[in-house]
C-alpha positions as MATLAB code, in Angstrom:
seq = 'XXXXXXXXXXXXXXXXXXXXXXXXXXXXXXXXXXXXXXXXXXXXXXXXXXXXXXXXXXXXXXXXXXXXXXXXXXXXXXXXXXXXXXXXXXXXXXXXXXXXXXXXXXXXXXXXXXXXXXXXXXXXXXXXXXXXXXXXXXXXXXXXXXXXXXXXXXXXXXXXXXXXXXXXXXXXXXXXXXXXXXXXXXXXXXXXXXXXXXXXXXXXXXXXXXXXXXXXXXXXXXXXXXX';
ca = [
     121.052  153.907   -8.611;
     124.403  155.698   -8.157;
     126.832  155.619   -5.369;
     128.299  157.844   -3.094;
     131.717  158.620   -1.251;
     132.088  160.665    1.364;
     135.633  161.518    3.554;
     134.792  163.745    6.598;
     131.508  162.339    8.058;
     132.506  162.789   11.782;
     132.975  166.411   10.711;
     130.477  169.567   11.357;
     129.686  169.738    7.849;
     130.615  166.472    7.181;
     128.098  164.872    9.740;
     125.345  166.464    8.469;
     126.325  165.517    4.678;
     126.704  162.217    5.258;
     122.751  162.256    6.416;
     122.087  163.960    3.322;
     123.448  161.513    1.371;
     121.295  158.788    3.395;
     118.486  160.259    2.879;
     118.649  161.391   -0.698;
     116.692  159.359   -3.382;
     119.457  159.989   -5.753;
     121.684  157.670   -4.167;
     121.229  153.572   -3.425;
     124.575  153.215   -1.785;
     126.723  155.721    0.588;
     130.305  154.726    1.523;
     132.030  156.728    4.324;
     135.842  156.189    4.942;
     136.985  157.133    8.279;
     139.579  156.734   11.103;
     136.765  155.268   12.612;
     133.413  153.614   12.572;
     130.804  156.048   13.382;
     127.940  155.374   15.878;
     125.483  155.512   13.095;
     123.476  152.797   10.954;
     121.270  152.779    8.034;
     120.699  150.178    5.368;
     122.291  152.242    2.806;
     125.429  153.100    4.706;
     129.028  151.112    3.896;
     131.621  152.176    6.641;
     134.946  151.535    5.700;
     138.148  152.220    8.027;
     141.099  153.836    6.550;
     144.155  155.714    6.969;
     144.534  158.924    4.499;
     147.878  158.631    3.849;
     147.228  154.874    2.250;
     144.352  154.702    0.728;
     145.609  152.561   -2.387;
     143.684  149.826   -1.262;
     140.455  151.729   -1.114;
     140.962  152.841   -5.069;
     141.278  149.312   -6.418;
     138.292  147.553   -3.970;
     135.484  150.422   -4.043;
     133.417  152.092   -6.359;
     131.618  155.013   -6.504;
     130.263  157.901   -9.408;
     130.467  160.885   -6.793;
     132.628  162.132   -3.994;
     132.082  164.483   -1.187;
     135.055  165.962    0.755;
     134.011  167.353    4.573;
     137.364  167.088    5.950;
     139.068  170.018    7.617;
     139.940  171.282   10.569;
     141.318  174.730   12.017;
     144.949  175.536   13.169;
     143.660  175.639   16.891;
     142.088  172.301   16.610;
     144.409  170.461   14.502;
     147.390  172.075   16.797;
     149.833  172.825   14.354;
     150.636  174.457   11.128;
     152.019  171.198    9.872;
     148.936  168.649   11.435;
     146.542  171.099    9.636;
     148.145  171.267    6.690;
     147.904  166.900    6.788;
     144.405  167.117    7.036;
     143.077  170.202    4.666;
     145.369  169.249    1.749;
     147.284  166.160    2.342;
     144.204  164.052    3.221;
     142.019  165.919    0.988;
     144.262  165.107   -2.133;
     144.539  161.906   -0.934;
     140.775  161.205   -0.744;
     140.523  163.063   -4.721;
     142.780  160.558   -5.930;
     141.545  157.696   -3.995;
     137.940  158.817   -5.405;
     138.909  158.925   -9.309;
     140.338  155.866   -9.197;
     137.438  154.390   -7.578;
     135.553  155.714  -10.271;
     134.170  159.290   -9.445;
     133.031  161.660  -11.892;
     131.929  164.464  -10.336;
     133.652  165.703   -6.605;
     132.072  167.883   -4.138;
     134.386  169.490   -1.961;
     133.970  171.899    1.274;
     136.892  174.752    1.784;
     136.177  178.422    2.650;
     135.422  181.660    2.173;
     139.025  183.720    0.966;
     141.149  180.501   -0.347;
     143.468  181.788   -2.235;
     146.808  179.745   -3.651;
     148.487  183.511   -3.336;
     147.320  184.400    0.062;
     149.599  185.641    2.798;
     147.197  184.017    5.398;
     148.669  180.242    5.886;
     144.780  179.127    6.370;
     143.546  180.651    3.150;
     146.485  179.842    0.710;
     146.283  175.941    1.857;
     142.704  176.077    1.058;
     143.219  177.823   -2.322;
     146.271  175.597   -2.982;
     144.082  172.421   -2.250;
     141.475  173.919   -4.326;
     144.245  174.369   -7.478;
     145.490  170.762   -6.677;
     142.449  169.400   -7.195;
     141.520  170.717  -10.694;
     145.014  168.486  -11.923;
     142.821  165.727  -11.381;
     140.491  166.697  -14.243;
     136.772  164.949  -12.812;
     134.539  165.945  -14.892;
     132.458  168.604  -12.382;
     134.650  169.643   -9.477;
     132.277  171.688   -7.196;
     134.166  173.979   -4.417;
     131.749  175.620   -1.776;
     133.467  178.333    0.127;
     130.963  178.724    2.901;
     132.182  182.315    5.472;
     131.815  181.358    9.132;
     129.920  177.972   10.409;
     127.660  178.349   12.612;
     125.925  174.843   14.142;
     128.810  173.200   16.276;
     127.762  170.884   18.940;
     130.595  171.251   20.970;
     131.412  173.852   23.715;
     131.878  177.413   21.468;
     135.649  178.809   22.262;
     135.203  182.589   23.034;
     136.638  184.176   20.489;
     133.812  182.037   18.247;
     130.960  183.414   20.482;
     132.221  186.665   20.061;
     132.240  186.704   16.698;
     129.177  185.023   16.055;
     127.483  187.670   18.037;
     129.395  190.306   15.647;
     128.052  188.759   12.448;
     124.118  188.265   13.707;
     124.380  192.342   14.923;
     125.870  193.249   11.569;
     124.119  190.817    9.087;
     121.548  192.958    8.230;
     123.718  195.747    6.781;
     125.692  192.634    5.235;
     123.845  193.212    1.080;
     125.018  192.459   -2.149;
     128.610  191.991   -2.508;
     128.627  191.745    1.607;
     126.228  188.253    1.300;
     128.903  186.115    1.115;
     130.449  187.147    4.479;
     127.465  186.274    6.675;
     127.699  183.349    9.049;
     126.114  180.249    7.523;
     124.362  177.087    9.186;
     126.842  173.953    8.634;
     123.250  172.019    7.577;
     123.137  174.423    5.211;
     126.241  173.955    3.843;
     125.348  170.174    3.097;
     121.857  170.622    1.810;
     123.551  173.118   -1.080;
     126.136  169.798   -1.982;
     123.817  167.474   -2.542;
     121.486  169.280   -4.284;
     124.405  170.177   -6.578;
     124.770  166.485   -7.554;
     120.944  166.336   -8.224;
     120.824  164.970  -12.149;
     123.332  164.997  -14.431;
     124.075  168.952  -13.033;
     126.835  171.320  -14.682;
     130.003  170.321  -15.546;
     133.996  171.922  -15.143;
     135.377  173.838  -12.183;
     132.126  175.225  -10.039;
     132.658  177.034   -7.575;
     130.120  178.358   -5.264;
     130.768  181.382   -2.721;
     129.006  181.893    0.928;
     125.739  183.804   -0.640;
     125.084  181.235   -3.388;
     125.523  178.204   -0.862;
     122.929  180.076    1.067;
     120.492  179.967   -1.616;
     120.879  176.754   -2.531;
     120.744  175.083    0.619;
     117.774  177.306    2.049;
     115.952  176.328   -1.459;
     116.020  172.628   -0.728;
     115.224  172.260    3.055;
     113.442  175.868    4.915;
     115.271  178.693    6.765;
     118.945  178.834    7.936;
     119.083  177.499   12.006;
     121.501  179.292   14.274;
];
């Protein structure tokens, strides 16, 4: 029975991967590292305390076959240019690294839709510069989801994220084709469409999997998208 690592597990999509992984038959053993211990149990669940910017220690004592990255943040919520930058590349590198050495294969990572290294907007060229980073490492499937806006949070919505929720639902039906990959998508979604990537011995290389195809997958495994 393989083993699982996940980084990001207090996160939105994060939290509801980490369940994923707990309840999928594919793995005997998930490990979640984390600034802090989580208020959750389960007899397959190893929580393990770290701080990104060390995890040396992590690499030689752990080990895992797969990896699945749910850390990020936004500008607003990180509150800087330079704090979210620590978190969506530093920490994410960090965690790739930390993940090969422990013996990962295959790594599952979470960006967005528009990364781009050559971007003009700050948000998407970290995400696309993360996203180059992290081929260097060479693991053997490196599957990017770029999921367009997340719907599911559990905290208080900010209003500029109401409004333009409300945008999206009025306009998703004219949203077709090509225009798929811009509709909001369910952060439970989101998960559901990782793990079933890792499901067997799955494809191998650079995968990368826009906002429609996310939707398909994760609809496929687990019923209709929740608002």
């Amino acid at each position: 029975m393989r083993t699982a690592m996940i980084a990001g597990g207090s996160g939105l999509v994060g939290g509801f991967l980490l369940r994923q992984l707990l309840d999928s038959p594919e793995y005997g053993r998930v490990i979640s590292l984390g600034r802090r211990v989580l208020p959750l149990e389960h007899p397959k669940l190893t929580q393990v305390v770290v701080d990104f910017a060390a995890l040396e220690k992590v690499a030689t004592e752990i080990r895992c076959d797969d990896a699945f990255c749910g850390l990020g943040t936004t500008i607003k919520a990180a509150g800087s240019r330079e704090a979210f930058y620590a978190v969506d590349r530093v920490a994410v590198l960090a965690f790739a690294w930390a993940a090969q050495r422990a013996g990962a294969k295959r790594f599952f990572v979470v960006t967005a839709i528009g990364a781009d290294a050559n971007s003009k907007i700050f948000y998407s060229r970290v995400k696309g510069e993360t996203e180059t980073a992290l081929q260097v490492l060479n693991f053997e499937t490196l599957a990017i989801f770029q999921p367009s806006f997340l719907l599911g949070r559990t905290e208080k919505k900010r209003l500029g994220e109401r409004i333009w929720a409300a945008v999206l639902w009025l306009w998703e039906p004219l949203m077709l084709g090509g225009l798929r990959k811009y509709r909001a998508i369910h952060a439970e979604v989101v998960a559901r469409a990782m793990v079933r990537a890792s499901y067997g011995r799955g494809e191998r290389g650079v995968l990368v999997f826009d906002s429609a195809e996310i939707q398909d997958m994760g609809v496929a495994v687990g019923g209709t998208q929740r608002a």
